Tab-separated table of C-alpha atoms in Angstrom:
chain	number	residue	atom	x	y	z
A	7	SER	CA	24.641	5.153	1.770
A	8	LEU	CA	27.848	7.164	1.992
A	9	ASN	CA	25.987	10.440	1.543
A	10	GLU	CA	23.588	9.452	4.310
A	11	THR	CA	26.481	8.620	6.611
A	12	LEU	CA	28.262	11.918	5.972
A	13	GLY	CA	25.130	14.004	5.838
A	14	ALA	CA	26.511	15.640	2.703
A	15	PRO	CA	26.189	14.997	-1.072
A	16	LEU	CA	29.676	13.630	-1.656
A	17	ILE	CA	28.694	11.151	-4.396
A	18	ASN	CA	26.224	12.551	-6.932
A	19	SER	CA	26.185	9.793	-9.557
A	20	PHE	CA	26.515	6.039	-9.738
A	21	ASP	CA	29.696	6.262	-11.833
A	22	SER	CA	31.526	8.450	-9.311
A	23	SER	CA	35.275	7.837	-9.089
A	24	ILE	CA	35.365	8.538	-5.358
A	25	SER	CA	36.661	5.429	-3.627
A	26	HIS	CA	34.994	4.317	-0.414
A	27	GLU	CA	35.682	0.581	-0.315
A	28	ASN	CA	38.351	1.040	2.360
A	29	THR	CA	35.925	2.466	4.891
A	30	ASN	CA	33.539	0.392	6.965
A	31	PHE	CA	30.069	1.949	7.159
A	32	THR	CA	28.266	-1.062	8.602
A	33	GLU	CA	29.954	-1.626	11.953
A	34	GLU	CA	27.476	-0.911	14.732
A	35	THR	CA	28.882	0.957	17.730
A	36	LEU	CA	27.415	1.307	21.217
A	37	TYR	CA	26.365	4.846	20.319
A	38	SER	CA	24.607	3.756	17.115
A	39	ARG	CA	22.768	0.964	18.956
A	40	GLN	CA	21.577	3.448	21.564
A	41	GLN	CA	20.426	5.899	18.905
A	42	ASN	CA	18.603	3.191	16.974
A	43	GLU	CA	16.820	1.988	20.103
A	44	LYS	CA	15.862	5.537	21.044
A	45	ALA	CA	14.508	6.153	17.536
A	46	LYS	CA	12.536	2.900	17.531
A	47	GLN	CA	10.940	3.732	20.881
A	48	ARG	CA	9.832	7.137	19.616
A	49	ALA	CA	8.718	5.641	16.294
A	50	ALA	CA	6.452	3.193	18.115
A	51	SER	CA	4.209	6.095	19.116
A	52	LEU	CA	3.418	6.926	15.481
A	53	GLY	CA	0.659	4.338	15.247
A	54	SER	CA	-1.281	5.890	18.122
A	55	THR	CA	-1.330	9.417	16.672
A	56	GLN	CA	-4.834	10.766	16.072
A	57	ASN	CA	-4.163	13.581	13.621
A	58	ILE	CA	-1.679	14.804	11.028
A	59	ASP	CA	-0.028	17.367	13.294
A	60	ASP	CA	0.735	14.802	16.016
A	61	ALA	CA	2.086	12.390	13.415
A	62	LYS	CA	4.342	15.047	11.896
A	63	THR	CA	5.722	15.857	15.358
A	64	VAL	CA	6.758	12.226	15.834
A	65	ILE	CA	8.162	12.084	12.301
A	66	LYS	CA	10.266	15.209	12.881
A	67	ASP	CA	11.574	13.817	16.168
A	68	VAL	CA	12.611	10.445	14.736
A	69	LEU	CA	14.171	11.759	11.539
A	70	GLY	CA	16.089	14.298	13.609
A	71	MET	CA	17.768	11.543	15.615
A	72	ASP	CA	21.139	10.049	14.734
A	73	ALA	CA	19.656	6.666	13.827
A	74	SER	CA	20.840	4.335	11.070
A	75	LEU	CA	19.725	4.539	7.451
A	76	ALA	CA	17.834	1.247	7.754
A	77	VAL	CA	15.873	2.414	10.804
A	78	LYS	CA	14.986	5.715	9.159
A	79	THR	CA	13.988	4.058	5.889
A	80	ASP	CA	11.580	1.685	7.635
A	81	PHE	CA	10.204	4.607	9.611
A	82	ARG	CA	9.694	6.737	6.492
A	83	LYS	CA	7.632	3.930	4.984
A	84	ALA	CA	5.504	3.647	8.119
A	85	SER	CA	5.140	7.424	8.223
A	86	LEU	CA	3.703	7.648	4.711
A	87	LEU	CA	1.206	4.887	5.452
A	88	GLN	CA	0.152	6.517	8.735
A	89	LEU	CA	-0.216	9.953	7.148
A	90	ALA	CA	-2.375	8.391	4.434
A	91	ALA	CA	-4.532	6.664	7.054
A	92	LEU	CA	-5.024	9.868	9.060
A	93	SER	CA	-5.900	11.783	5.894
A	94	GLU	CA	-8.427	9.113	4.972
A	95	GLN	CA	-10.018	9.341	8.423
A	96	LYS	CA	-10.759	13.014	7.886
A	97	LYS	CA	-12.039	12.189	4.358
A	98	SER	CA	-9.174	14.010	2.664
A	99	TYR	CA	-8.919	11.292	0.044
A	100	GLU	CA	-6.779	13.212	-2.428
A	101	GLU	CA	-4.277	13.983	0.330
A	102	ALA	CA	-4.204	10.307	1.280
A	103	GLN	CA	-3.569	9.403	-2.360
A	104	LYS	CA	-0.645	11.841	-2.385
A	105	TYR	CA	1.091	10.029	0.481
A	106	LEU	CA	0.487	6.602	-1.057
A	107	SER	CA	1.759	7.811	-4.431
A	108	GLU	CA	4.923	9.055	-2.733
A	109	TYR	CA	5.378	5.597	-1.205
A	110	LEU	CA	5.082	3.989	-4.649
A	111	GLN	CA	7.571	6.433	-6.118
A	112	ARG	CA	10.165	6.140	-3.359
A	113	TYR	CA	9.977	2.401	-2.715
A	114	SER	CA	9.013	0.896	-6.071
A	115	ASP	CA	10.560	-2.492	-5.257
A	116	ASP	CA	9.099	-2.787	-1.745
A	117	ALA	CA	7.174	-5.926	-0.798
A	118	LEU	CA	4.218	-3.813	0.392
A	119	ILE	CA	3.619	-2.228	-3.025
A	120	PRO	CA	0.600	-4.501	-3.733
A	121	VAL	CA	-0.941	-3.486	-0.388
A	122	VAL	CA	-0.370	0.205	-1.104
A	123	LEU	CA	-2.060	-0.230	-4.494
A	124	LEU	CA	-5.007	-1.961	-2.807
A	125	ARG	CA	-5.348	0.993	-0.459
A	126	GLN	CA	-5.288	3.392	-3.395
A	127	GLY	CA	-8.051	1.423	-5.069
A	128	ASP	CA	-10.177	1.578	-1.929
A	129	LEU	CA	-9.700	5.357	-1.810
A	130	PHE	CA	-10.785	5.710	-5.428
A	131	ARG	CA	-13.984	3.793	-4.613
A	132	LYS	CA	-14.713	6.238	-1.814
A	133	MET	CA	-14.154	9.022	-4.331
A	134	GLY	CA	-16.614	7.391	-6.738
A	135	ALA	CA	-13.896	6.853	-9.356
A	136	TYR	CA	-14.664	3.222	-10.157
A	137	ASP	CA	-12.594	2.960	-13.337
A	138	LEU	CA	-9.511	4.257	-11.529
A	139	GLU	CA	-10.261	1.938	-8.627
A	140	ARG	CA	-10.332	-1.121	-10.858
A	141	GLN	CA	-7.143	-0.031	-12.631
A	142	LYS	CA	-5.352	-0.016	-9.279
A	143	TYR	CA	-6.529	-3.562	-8.610
A	144	TYR	CA	-5.234	-4.673	-12.004
A	145	ASP	CA	-1.936	-3.016	-11.026
A	146	VAL	CA	-1.946	-5.172	-7.870
A	147	ILE	CA	-2.340	-8.318	-9.957
A	148	LYS	CA	0.672	-7.286	-12.058
A	149	ALA	CA	2.765	-6.224	-9.054
A	150	ALA	CA	2.114	-9.226	-6.790
A	151	PRO	CA	4.267	-11.757	-8.724
A	152	LYS	CA	7.204	-9.321	-8.578
A	153	VAL	CA	7.350	-9.350	-4.768
A	154	SER	CA	10.671	-10.607	-3.471
A	155	LEU	CA	9.945	-13.780	-1.507
A	156	ASP	CA	12.002	-14.098	1.669
A	157	GLY	CA	10.411	-17.213	3.135
A	158	GLY	CA	8.880	-15.203	5.971
A	159	LYS	CA	5.884	-12.898	5.970
A	160	PHE	CA	6.182	-12.156	2.275
A	161	ASP	CA	5.925	-15.627	0.820
A	162	LEU	CA	3.918	-17.229	-1.972
A	163	ASN	CA	0.768	-17.253	0.179
A	164	TYR	CA	1.071	-13.471	0.567
A	165	VAL	CA	1.354	-13.049	-3.199
A	166	LYS	CA	-1.646	-15.298	-3.878
A	167	LEU	CA	-3.778	-13.617	-1.226
A	168	VAL	CA	-3.201	-10.017	-2.310
A	169	ALA	CA	-3.862	-11.003	-5.936
A	170	PHE	CA	-7.114	-12.716	-4.923
A	171	ILE	CA	-8.200	-9.702	-2.858
A	172	ALA	CA	-7.588	-7.482	-5.890
A	173	ARG	CA	-9.699	-9.700	-8.135
A	174	SER	CA	-12.521	-9.887	-5.602
A	175	GLN	CA	-12.418	-6.106	-5.197
A	176	ILE	CA	-12.806	-5.701	-8.950
A	177	ALA	CA	-15.990	-7.778	-8.814
A	178	ASP	CA	-17.295	-5.806	-5.824
A	179	SER	CA	-16.466	-2.564	-7.639
A	180	PHE	CA	-18.556	-3.538	-10.672
A	181	TYR	CA	-21.457	-4.456	-8.406
A	182	GLU	CA	-21.304	-1.256	-6.347
A	183	GLU	CA	-21.025	0.945	-9.420
A	184	ALA	CA	-24.018	-0.820	-10.994
A	185	SER	CA	-26.120	-0.137	-7.903
A	186	LYS	CA	-25.725	3.599	-8.534
A	187	LEU	CA	-26.646	3.532	-12.221
A	188	PRO	CA	-30.004	3.526	-14.012
A	189	GLN	CA	-31.229	-0.001	-14.691
A	190	TYR	CA	-30.481	0.059	-18.418
A	191	GLU	CA	-26.871	1.102	-17.715
A	192	ALA	CA	-26.386	-1.173	-14.737
A	193	ARG	CA	-27.079	-4.469	-16.480
A	194	GLY	CA	-23.627	-4.728	-18.059
A	195	LYS	CA	-21.876	-3.982	-14.764
A	196	TYR	CA	-23.897	-6.648	-12.975
A	197	ALA	CA	-22.966	-9.082	-15.734
A	198	ASN	CA	-19.273	-8.281	-15.256
A	199	ALA	CA	-19.594	-8.766	-11.506
A	200	ALA	CA	-21.396	-12.100	-11.947
A	201	GLU	CA	-18.756	-13.378	-14.344
A	202	MET	CA	-15.950	-12.495	-11.949
A	203	TYR	CA	-17.690	-13.965	-8.906
A	204	ASN	CA	-18.192	-17.188	-10.832
A	205	ARG	CA	-14.446	-17.394	-11.490
A	206	LEU	CA	-13.499	-16.415	-7.946
A	207	ALA	CA	-15.577	-19.209	-6.421
A	208	ALA	CA	-13.125	-21.775	-7.797
A	209	ASP	CA	-10.112	-20.269	-5.991
A	210	ASP	CA	-8.673	-21.861	-2.864
A	211	GLU	CA	-8.595	-18.447	-1.151
A	212	ALA	CA	-12.321	-17.888	-1.685
A	213	ASN	CA	-15.006	-17.993	0.979
A	214	LYS	CA	-17.161	-20.043	-1.358
A	215	ARG	CA	-20.409	-19.410	0.507
A	216	VAL	CA	-19.987	-15.616	0.364
A	217	ILE	CA	-18.777	-15.591	-3.239
A	218	THR	CA	-21.631	-17.840	-4.392
A	219	LEU	CA	-24.224	-15.623	-2.717
A	220	LYS	CA	-22.701	-12.579	-4.409
A	221	TYR	CA	-22.763	-14.432	-7.731
A	222	ILE	CA	-26.461	-15.269	-7.340
A	223	ARG	CA	-27.246	-11.712	-6.273
A	224	SER	CA	-25.486	-10.306	-9.318
A	225	LEU	CA	-27.383	-12.642	-11.631
A	226	TYR	CA	-30.657	-11.609	-10.014
A	227	LYS	CA	-29.888	-7.899	-10.408
A	228	GLN	CA	-28.823	-8.465	-13.980
């Protein structure tokens, strides 16, 4: 935080002896409020960008402003997600994975980690990498209970829902992969899908009609 404020690497390790307790870095001045508002207004245009170049122009503008660390951190997160989305739109799936991987590396304790993992899994399906896709969904199931609950948007319902989506995606992944295999190879995948759909149907989050139809379809294909 101090380095960000100074714009220079004053403290290079957590055990630094440099004292900074006597200085207030959190007081918001009129200038800082104006800069934050200006940055937020420019940042709002990121979501409407149609290509990588336009997005990078907005990103350069916002990060070049004298906004607070908190504003820039939130914007960096949004930037990585938008760059991934724009890369996905042009079918540059590996590039999209790169941006999502950077998000995971930079913000490993962020509440959106399960969502980022879900997006990675969806990209792997589009790449035809079903095993990697399902591994990402299992990662979601492990990550969801670690989300810090704040009583707002990221509450227990959020955790339960993202975990359920991951489990249902695993079942869908088995079914889709089976549909692209020879019949003798597909049978086991259909069986896995059927077993998972059968379990999912008992969950409160499930659309029981849809899940039951998928279960019956998987049994039939098997």
